[in-house]
Coordinates of C-alpha atoms in Angstrom, one line a residue:
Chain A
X1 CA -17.2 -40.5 -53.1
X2 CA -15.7 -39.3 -49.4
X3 CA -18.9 -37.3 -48.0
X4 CA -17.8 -34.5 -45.3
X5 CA -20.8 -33.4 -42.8
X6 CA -20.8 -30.6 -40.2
X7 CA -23.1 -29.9 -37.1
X8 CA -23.9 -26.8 -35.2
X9 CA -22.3 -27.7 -32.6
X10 CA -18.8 -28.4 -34.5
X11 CA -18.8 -32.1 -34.8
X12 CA -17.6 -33.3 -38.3
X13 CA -18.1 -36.8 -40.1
X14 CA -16.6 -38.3 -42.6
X15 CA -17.9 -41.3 -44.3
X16 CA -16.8 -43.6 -47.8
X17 CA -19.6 -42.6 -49.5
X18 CA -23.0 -41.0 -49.1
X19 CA -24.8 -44.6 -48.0
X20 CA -22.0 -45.8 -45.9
X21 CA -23.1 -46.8 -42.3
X22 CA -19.2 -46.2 -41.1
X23 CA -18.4 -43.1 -40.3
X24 CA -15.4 -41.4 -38.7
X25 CA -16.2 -37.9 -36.1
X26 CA -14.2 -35.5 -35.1
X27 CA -14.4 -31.6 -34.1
X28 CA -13.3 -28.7 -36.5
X29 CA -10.6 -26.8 -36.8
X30 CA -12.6 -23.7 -35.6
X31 CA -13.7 -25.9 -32.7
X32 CA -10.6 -26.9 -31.5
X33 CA -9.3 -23.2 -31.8
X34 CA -12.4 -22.0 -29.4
X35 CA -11.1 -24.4 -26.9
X36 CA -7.5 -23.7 -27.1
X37 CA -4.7 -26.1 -25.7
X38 CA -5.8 -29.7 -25.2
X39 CA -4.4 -31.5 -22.4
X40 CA -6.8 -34.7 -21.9
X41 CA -9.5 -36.4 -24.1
X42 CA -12.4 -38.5 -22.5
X43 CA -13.2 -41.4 -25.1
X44 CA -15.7 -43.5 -24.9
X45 CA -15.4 -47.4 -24.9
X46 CA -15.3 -49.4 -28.1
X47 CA -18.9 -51.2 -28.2
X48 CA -21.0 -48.6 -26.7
X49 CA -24.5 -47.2 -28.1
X50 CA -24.8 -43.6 -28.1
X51 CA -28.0 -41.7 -29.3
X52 CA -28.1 -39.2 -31.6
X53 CA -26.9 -35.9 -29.0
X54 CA -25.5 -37.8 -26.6
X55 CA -22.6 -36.6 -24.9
X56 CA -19.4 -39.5 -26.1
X57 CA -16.5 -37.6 -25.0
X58 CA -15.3 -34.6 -23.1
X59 CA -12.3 -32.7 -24.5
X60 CA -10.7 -31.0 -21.2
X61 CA -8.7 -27.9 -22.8
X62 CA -6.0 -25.7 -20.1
X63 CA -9.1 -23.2 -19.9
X64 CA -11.9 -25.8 -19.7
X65 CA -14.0 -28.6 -20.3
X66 CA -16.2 -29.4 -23.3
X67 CA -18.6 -31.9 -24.6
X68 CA -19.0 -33.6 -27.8
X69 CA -21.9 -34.8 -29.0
X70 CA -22.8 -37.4 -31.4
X71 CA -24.2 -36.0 -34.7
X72 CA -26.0 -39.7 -34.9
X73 CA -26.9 -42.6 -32.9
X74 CA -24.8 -46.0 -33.6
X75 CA -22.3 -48.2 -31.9
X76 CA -18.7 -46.8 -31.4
X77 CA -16.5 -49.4 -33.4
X78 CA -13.5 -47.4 -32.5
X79 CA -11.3 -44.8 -30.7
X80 CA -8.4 -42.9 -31.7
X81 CA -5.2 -44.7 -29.7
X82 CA -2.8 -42.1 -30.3
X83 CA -4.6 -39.1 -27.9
X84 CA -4.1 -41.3 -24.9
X85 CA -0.7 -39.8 -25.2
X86 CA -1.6 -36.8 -27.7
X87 CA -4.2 -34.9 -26.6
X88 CA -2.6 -32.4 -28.5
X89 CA -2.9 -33.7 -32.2
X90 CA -6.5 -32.6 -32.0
X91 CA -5.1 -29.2 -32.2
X92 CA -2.8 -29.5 -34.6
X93 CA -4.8 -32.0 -36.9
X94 CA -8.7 -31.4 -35.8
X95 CA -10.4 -32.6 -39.2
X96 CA -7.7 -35.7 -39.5
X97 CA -5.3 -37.3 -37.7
X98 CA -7.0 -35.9 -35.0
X99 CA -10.0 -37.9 -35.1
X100 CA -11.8 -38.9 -32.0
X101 CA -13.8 -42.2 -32.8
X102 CA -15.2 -44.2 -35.5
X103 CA -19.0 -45.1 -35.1
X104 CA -21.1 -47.4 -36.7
X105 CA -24.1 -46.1 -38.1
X106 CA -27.8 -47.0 -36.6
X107 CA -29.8 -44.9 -39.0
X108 CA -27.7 -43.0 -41.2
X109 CA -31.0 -40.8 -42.7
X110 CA -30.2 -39.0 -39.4
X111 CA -27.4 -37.4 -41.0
X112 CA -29.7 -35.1 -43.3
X113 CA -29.9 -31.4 -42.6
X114 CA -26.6 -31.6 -41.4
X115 CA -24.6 -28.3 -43.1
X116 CA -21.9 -29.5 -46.1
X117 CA -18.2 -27.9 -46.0
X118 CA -19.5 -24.4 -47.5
X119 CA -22.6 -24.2 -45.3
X120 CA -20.7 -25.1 -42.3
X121 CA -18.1 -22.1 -43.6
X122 CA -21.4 -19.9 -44.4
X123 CA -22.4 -20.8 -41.0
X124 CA -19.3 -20.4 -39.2
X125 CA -19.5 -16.9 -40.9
X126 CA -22.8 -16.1 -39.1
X127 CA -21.2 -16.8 -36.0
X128 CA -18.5 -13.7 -36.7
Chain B
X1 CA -19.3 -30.0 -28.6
X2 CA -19.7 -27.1 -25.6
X3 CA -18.2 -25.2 -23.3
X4 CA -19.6 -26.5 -20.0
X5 CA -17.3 -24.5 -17.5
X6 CA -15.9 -21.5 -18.8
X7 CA -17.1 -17.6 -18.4
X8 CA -15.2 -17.1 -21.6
X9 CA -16.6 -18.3 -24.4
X10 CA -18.4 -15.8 -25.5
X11 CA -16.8 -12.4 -27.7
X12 CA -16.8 -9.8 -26.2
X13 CA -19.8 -7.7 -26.6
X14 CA -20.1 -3.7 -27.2
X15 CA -21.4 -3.2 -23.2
X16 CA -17.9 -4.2 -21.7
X17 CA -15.7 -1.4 -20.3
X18 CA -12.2 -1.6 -22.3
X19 CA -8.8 -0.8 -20.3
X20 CA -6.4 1.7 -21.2
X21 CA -4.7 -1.4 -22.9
X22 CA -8.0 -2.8 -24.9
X23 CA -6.5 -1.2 -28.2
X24 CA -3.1 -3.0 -27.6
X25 CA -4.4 -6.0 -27.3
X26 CA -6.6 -6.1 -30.1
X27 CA -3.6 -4.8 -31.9
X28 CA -1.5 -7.6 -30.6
X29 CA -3.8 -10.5 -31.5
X30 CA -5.8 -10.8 -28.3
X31 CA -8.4 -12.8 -27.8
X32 CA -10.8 -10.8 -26.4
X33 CA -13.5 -12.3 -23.8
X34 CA -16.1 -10.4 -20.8
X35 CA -14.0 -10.6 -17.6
X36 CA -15.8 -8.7 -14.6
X37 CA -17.7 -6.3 -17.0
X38 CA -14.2 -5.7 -19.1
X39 CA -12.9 -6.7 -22.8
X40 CA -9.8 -8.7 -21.6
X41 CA -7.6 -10.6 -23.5
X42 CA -7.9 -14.6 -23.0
X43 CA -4.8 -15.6 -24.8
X44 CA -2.6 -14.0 -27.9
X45 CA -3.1 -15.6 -31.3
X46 CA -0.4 -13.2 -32.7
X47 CA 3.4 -13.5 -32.2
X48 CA 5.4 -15.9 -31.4
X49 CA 4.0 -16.7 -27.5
X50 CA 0.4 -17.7 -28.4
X51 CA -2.1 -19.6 -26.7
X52 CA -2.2 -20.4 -22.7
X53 CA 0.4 -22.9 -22.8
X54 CA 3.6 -21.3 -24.7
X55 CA 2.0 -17.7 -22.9
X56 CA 2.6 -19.9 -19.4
X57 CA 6.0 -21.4 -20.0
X58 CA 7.4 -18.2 -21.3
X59 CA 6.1 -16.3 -18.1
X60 CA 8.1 -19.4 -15.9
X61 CA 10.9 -18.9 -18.7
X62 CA 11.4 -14.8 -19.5
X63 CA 9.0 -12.3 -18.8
X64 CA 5.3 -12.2 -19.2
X65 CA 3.4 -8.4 -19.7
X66 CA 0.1 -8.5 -18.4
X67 CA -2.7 -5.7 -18.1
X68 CA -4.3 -5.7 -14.8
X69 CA -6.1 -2.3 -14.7
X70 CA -9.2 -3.8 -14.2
X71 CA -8.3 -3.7 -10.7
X72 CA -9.4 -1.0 -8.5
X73 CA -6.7 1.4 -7.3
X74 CA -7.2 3.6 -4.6
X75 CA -5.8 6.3 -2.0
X76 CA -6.4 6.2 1.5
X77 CA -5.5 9.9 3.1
X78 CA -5.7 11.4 6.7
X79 CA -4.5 11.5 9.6
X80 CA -3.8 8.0 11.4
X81 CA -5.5 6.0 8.2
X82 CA -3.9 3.1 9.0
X83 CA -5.7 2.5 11.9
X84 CA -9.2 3.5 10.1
X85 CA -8.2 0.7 7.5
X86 CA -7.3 -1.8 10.4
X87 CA -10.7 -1.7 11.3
X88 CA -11.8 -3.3 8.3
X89 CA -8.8 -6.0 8.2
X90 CA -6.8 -8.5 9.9
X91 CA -3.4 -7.2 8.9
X92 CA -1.1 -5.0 11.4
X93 CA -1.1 -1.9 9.1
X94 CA 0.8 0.0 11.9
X95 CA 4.1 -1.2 11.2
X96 CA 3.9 -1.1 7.8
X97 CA 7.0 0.6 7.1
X98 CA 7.1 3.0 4.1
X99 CA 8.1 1.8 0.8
X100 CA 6.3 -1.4 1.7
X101 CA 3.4 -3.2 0.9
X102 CA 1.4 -5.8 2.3
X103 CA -1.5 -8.5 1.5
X104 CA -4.8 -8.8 3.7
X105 CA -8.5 -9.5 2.9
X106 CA -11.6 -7.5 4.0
X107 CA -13.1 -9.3 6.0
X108 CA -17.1 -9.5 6.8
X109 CA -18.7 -9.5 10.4
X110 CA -19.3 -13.4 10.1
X111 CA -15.4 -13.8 9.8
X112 CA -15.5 -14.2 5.8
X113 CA -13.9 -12.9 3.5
X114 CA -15.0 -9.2 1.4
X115 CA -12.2 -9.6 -0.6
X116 CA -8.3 -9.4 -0.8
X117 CA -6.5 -6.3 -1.4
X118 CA -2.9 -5.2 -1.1
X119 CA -2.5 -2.3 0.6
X120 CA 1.1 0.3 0.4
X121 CA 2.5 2.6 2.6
X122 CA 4.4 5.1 -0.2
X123 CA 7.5 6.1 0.3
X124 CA 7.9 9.9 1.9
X125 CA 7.3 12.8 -0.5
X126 CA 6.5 9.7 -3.4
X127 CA 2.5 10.9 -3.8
X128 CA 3.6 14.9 -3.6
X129 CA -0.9 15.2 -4.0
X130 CA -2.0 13.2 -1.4
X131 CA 0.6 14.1 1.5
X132 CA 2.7 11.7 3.7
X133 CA 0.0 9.9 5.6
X134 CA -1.8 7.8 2.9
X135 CA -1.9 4.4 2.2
X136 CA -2.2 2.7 -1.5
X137 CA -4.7 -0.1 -2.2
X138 CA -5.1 -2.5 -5.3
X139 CA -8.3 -4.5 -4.6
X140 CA -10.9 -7.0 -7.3
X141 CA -12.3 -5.7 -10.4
X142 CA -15.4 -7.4 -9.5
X143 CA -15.7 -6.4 -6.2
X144 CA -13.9 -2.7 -6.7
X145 CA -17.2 -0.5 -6.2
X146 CA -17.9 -2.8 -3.2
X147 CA -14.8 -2.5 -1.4
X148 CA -14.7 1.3 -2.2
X149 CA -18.1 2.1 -0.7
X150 CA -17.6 -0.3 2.3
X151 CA -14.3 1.2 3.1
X152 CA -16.0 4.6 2.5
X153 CA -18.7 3.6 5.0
X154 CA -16.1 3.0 7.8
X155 CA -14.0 6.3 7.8
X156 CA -16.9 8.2 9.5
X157 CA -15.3 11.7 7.4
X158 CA -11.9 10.6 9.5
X159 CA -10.1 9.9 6.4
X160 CA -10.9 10.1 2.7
X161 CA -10.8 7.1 0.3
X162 CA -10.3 8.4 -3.4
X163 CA -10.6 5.7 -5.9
X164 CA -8.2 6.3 -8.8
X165 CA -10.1 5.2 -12.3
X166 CA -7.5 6.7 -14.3
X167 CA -5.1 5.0 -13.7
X168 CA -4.1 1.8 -15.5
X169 CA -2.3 -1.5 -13.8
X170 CA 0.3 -3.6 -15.6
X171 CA 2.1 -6.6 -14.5
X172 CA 5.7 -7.9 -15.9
X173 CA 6.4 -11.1 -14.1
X174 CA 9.3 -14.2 -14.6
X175 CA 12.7 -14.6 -13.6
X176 CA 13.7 -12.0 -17.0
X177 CA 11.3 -9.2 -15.3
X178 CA 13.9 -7.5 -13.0
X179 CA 16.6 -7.5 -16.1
X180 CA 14.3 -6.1 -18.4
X181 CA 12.7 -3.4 -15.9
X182 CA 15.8 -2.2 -14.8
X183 CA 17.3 -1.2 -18.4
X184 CA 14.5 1.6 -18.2
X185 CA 14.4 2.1 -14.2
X186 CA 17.8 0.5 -12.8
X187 CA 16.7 1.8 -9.4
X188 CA 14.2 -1.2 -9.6
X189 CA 17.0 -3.6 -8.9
X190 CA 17.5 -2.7 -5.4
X191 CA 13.9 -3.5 -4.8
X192 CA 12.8 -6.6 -2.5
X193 CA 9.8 -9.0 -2.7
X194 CA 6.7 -6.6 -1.7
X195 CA 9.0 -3.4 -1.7
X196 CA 6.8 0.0 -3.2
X197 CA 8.4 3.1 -5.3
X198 CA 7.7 6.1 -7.1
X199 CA 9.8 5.8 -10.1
X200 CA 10.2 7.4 -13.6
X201 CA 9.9 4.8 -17.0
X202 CA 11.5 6.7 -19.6
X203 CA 10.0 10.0 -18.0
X204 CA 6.4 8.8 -16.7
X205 CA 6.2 8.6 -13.1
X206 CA 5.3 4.9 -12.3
X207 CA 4.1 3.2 -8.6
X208 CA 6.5 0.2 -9.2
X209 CA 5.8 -2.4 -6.2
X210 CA 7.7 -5.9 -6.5
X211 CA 5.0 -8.6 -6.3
X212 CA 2.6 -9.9 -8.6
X213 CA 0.5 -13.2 -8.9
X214 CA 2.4 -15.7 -10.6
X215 CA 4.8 -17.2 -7.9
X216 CA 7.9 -15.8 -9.8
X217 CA 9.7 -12.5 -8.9
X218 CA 8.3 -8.9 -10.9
X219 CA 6.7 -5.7 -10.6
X220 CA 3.4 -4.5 -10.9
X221 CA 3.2 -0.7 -12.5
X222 CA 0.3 1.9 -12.0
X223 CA 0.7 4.5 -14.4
X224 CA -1.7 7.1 -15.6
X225 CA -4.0 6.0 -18.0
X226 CA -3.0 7.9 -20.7
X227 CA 0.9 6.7 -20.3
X228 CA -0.4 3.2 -19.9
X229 CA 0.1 2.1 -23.8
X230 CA 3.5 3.8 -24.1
X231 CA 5.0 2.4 -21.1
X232 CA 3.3 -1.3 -22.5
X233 CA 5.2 -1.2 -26.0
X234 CA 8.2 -0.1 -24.1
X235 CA 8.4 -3.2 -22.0
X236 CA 7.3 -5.3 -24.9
X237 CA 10.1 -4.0 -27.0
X238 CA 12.5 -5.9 -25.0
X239 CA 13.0 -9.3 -26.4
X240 CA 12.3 -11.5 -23.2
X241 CA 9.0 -9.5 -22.8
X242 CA 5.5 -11.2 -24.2
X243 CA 2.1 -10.1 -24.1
X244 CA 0.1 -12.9 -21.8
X245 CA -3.9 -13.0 -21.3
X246 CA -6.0 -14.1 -18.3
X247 CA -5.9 -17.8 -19.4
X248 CA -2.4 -18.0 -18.6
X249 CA -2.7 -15.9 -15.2
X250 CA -4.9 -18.5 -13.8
X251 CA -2.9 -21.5 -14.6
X252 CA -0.1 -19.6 -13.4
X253 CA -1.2 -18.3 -10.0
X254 CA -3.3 -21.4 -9.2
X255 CA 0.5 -23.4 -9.6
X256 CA 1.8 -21.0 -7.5
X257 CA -1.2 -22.0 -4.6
X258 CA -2.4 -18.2 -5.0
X259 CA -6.7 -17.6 -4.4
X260 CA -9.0 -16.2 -6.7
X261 CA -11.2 -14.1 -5.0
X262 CA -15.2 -15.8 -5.7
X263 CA -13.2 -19.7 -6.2
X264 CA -11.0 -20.1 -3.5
X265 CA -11.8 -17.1 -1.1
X266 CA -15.3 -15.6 -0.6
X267 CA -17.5 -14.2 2.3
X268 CA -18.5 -17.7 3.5
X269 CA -14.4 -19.1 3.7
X270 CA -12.4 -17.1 6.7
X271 CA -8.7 -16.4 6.4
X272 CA -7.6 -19.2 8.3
X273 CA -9.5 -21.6 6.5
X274 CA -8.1 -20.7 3.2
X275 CA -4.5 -20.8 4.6
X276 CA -4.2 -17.1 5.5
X277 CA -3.5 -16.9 8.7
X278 CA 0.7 -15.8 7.7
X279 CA -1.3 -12.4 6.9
X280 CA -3.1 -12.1 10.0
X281 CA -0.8 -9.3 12.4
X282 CA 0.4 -10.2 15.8
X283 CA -1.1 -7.6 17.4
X284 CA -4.1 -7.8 15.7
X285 CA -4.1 -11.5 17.0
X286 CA -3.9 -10.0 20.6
X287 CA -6.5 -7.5 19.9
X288 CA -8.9 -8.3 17.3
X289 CA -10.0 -4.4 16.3
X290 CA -11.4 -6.0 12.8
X291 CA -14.8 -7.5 11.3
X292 CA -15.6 -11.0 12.3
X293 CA -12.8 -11.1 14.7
X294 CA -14.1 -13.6 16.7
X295 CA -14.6 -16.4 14.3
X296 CA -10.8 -16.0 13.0
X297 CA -9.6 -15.5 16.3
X298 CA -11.3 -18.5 17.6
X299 CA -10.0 -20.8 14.8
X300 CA -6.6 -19.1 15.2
X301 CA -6.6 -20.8 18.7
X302 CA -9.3 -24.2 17.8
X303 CA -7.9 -24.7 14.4
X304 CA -10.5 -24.0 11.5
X305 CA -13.3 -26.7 10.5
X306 CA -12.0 -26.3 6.9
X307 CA -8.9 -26.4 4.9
X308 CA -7.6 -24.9 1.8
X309 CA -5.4 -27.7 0.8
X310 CA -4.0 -28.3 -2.6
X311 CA -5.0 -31.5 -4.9
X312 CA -3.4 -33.4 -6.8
X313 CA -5.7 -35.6 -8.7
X314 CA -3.7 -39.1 -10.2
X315 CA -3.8 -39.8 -14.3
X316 CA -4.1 -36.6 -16.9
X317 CA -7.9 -35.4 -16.7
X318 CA -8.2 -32.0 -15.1
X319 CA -10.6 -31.3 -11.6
X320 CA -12.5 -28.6 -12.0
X321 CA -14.7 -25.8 -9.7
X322 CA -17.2 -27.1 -7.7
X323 CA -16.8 -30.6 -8.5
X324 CA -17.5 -32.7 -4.9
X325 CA -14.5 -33.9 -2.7
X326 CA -14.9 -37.7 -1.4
X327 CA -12.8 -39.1 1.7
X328 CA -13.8 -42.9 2.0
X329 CA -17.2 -42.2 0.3
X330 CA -18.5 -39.4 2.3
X331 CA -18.4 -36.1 1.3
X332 CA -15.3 -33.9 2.8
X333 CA -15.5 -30.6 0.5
X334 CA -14.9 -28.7 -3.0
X335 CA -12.6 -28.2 -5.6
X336 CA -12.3 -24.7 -5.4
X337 CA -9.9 -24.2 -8.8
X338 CA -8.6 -26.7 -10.9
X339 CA -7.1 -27.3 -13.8
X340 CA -3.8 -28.4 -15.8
X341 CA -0.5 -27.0 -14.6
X342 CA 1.6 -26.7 -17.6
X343 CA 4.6 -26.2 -15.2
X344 CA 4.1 -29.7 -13.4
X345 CA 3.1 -31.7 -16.4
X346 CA -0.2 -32.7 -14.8
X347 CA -3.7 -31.8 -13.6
X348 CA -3.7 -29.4 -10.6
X349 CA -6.2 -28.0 -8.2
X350 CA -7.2 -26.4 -4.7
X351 CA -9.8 -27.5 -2.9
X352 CA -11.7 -26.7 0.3
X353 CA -12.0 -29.7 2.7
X354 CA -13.4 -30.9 6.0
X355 CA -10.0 -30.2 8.6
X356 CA -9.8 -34.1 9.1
X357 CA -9.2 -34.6 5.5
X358 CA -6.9 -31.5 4.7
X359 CA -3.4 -33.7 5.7
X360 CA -0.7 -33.9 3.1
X361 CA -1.1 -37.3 1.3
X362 CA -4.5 -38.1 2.5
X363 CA -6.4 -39.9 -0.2
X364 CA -9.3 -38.4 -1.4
X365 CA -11.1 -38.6 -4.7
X366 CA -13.4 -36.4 -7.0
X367 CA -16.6 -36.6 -8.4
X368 CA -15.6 -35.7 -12.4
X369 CA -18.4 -35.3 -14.9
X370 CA -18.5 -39.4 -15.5
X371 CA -16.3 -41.2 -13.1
X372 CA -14.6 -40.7 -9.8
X373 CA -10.9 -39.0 -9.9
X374 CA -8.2 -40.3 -7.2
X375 CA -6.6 -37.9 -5.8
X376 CA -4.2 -36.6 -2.9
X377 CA -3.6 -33.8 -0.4
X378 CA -0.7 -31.9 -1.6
X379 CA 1.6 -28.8 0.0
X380 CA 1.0 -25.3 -1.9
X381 CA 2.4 -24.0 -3.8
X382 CA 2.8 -26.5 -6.2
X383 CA 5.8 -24.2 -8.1
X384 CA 8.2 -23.2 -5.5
X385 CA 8.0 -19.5 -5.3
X386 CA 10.8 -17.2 -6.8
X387 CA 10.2 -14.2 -5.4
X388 CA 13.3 -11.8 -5.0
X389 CA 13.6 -11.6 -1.3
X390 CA 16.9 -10.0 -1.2

């Protein structure tokens, strides 16, 4: 069964199932909304190792730029081809066709504690 | 995922200081954010112009409403004031005919920059309280209390500086501006690129000057405080008009090669390094008379040892404030604003740069978070200007 993970910091991954080591990030919807009109996306190249935190892309929005961090360490095994040229479709499809890479999971236990869909909303909520 | 570069990310908290348009915009979907100690809308996520893009194009397109009365307004009353305020900047003030109004800066006694201000000569019998001899001045939000008690300071109880808190500032700027205004004030029409009038909106006497900070033609209004919401949903009623945020006014003036007082201009940058020098008098460049004359005056004649230039970095990821300017590997300067111009299709910026390095087309490059940007010297404005000059 898909599994749907949130961070604090408004990262989502998806993954096949609860043991997969593939999994696909993006940023919310609520994310992509804070940051307003995307104009350029920053991807990282397919085959590099990111640590759990570490910065893999900055999203560059008309008012700003952001990072985005990696809610686990792995190997990026792909990158969205279509924001080259639509930067955009992040905000009009954050949690799908909007996705910004696929990684390859080093240690996927360092998923847990991350919030599910309703603690992410609860969350969100705190944040007013 | 964070915001690394913007003052606006945060809501706006219960210490801010609203406008006599806060209400408005919260009624109108604004998105409000802490902007020099005030609860201004970012963008509009209401209505059919939301967000900084579609609020941008429709400014370029129609006519964009925007509440400015965070700035500080002020009267300037006595005899001979505009030689008291001439003391304090570079611009002839003598000749400022009435009904017109002109740009300058403060400038410190090191030749920087205090701030920028406009500064009006009303039109005879226009300000029936504050006599024939005064002089209207719009200056920072951020700076406002500074200005005011530095102009104060230099009067020497010659003339009297009254600071006008209630009264509120609102903007309507784009090629549908002059169209729309003149349905409720037709007398507007006749008005020229920096002109000044004292005008009635549906009844409520109005300071209506033709300028604004967008690059397209429009009026900025003072009106009372208390007017300042009816004479807002009057302008928005008219179909070109839509309600646009800060966002938008940034991307819009920094097309249009305009400075942001604390990015492009401060007390360490002098007029004729940021490009000023059109606003510098004649007579004042015979005479000097004002702070840190003799830096300006000297780079009037030497040529300054710094540029405002504009940027234009190659590929689709934005420059941004502060980020290092390289010519050939060496250091050269700053990006002073930068960002994406909706209008041009493609990132934008100002920088300030060594003189040797400020020539259009010179390749330079930027220091960006992770890699090096390419980019050129390009000619400002990066819009050509619409202004209505008759």
């Amino acid at each position: 069964m898909t599994t749907l993970l949130f961070t604090r910091d408004h990262e989502w991954i998806r993954r096949d199932s609860a043991d997969s080591t593939d999994g696909t990030i993006g940023i919310t919807h609520y994310a992509q909304d804070q940051l307003g009109d995307i104009v350029f996306i920053e991807l990282p190249e397919v085959g590099r190792a990111v640590v759990k935190g570490e910065e893999f892309a900055v999203i560059e929005s008309v008012k700003a730029a952001s990072e985005v961090y990696a809610p686990a360490s792995g190997t990026i095994a792909a990158v969205n081809p279509a924001l080259a040229d639509s930067p955009a479709l992040v905000n009009e499809s954050a949690e799908a066709d909007g996705w910004l890479i696929r990684l390859t999971l080093a240690n996927p236990a360092e998923l847990d504690g991350l919030f599910d869909a309703d603690g992410y909303q609860a969350y969100l909520a705190e944040l007013g | 995922m964070s915001d690394s570069d913007t003052p606006t990310g945060t809501p706006a908290g219960a210490d801010l200081t609203d406008t006599p348009l806060t209400g408005l915009h919260r009624a109108l979907g604004g998105r409000l954010v802490p902007f020099a100690g005030y609860a201004m809308p970012l963008q509009y996520d209401d209505g059919p112009v939301r967000g900084i893009l579609a609020e941008h194009h429709h400014t370029r397109t129609a006519a964009g409403l925007f509440d400015v009365s965070h700035m500080g307004q002020a009267i300037l009353t006595g005899r001979g004031v505009a030689g008291w305020l001439e003391r304090l900047v570079p611009a002839d003030l003598s000749e400022l005919r009435a009904g017109r109004m002109r740009y300058t800066q403060l400038t410190t006694e090191d030749g920087g920059i205090r701030d920028d201000l406009m500064v009006a000569r009303p039109t005879p019998h226009a300000l029936d309280d504050w006599g024939d001899d005064a002089l209207f001045l719009v200056v920072n939000a951020a700076t406002k209390e500074d200005d005011f008690a530095h102009i104060a300071g230099a009067l020497a109880g010659q003339a009297q500086l009254t600071p006008l808190p209630a009264r509120a500032l609102i903007a309507l700027q784009g090629p549908q501006a002059a169209a729309v205004l003149a349905r409720i004030a037709p007398a507007v029409a006749e008005m020229r690129f920096m002109e000044w009038r004292a005008l009635a909106l549906d009844g409520i006497g109005a300071w209506i000057s033709r300028s604004g900070y967008t690059g397209e033609d429009g009026f900025e209004i003072s009106v009372a405080a208390d007017e300042a919401e009816t004479v807002a949903r009057r302008l928005l009623a008219e179909p070109e008009v839509a309600p646009i945020g800060l966002g938008a006014r940034d991307t819009l003036r920094l097309e249009a090669g305009l400075c942001l007082y604390g990015q492009d201009i401060d007390r360490t940058i002098s007029p004729v390094e940021a490009g000023l020098a059109w606003s510098i008098g004649r007579r004042r460049r015979r005479e000097g008379g004002f702070p840190g004359a003799e830096r300006i005056l000297g780079e009037l004649s030497d040529g300054a040892p710094r540029r405002r230039i504009g940027l234009l970095p190659e590929g689709r990821q934005p420059v941004r404030a502060g980020q290092t300017v390289e010519a050939g590997g060496q250091p050269v300067g700053r990006v002073t604003s930068g960002g994406f111009g909706p209008s041009v299709g493609r990132p934008v910026a100002m920088a300030l740069v060594d003189a040797a390095a400020a020539r259009t087309g010179t390749p330079l490059s930027v220091t960006g978070r992770s890699r090096a940007v390419d980019a050129s010297v390009a000619d400002l404005p990066f819009v050509p200007p619409r202004y209505h000059r008759g």
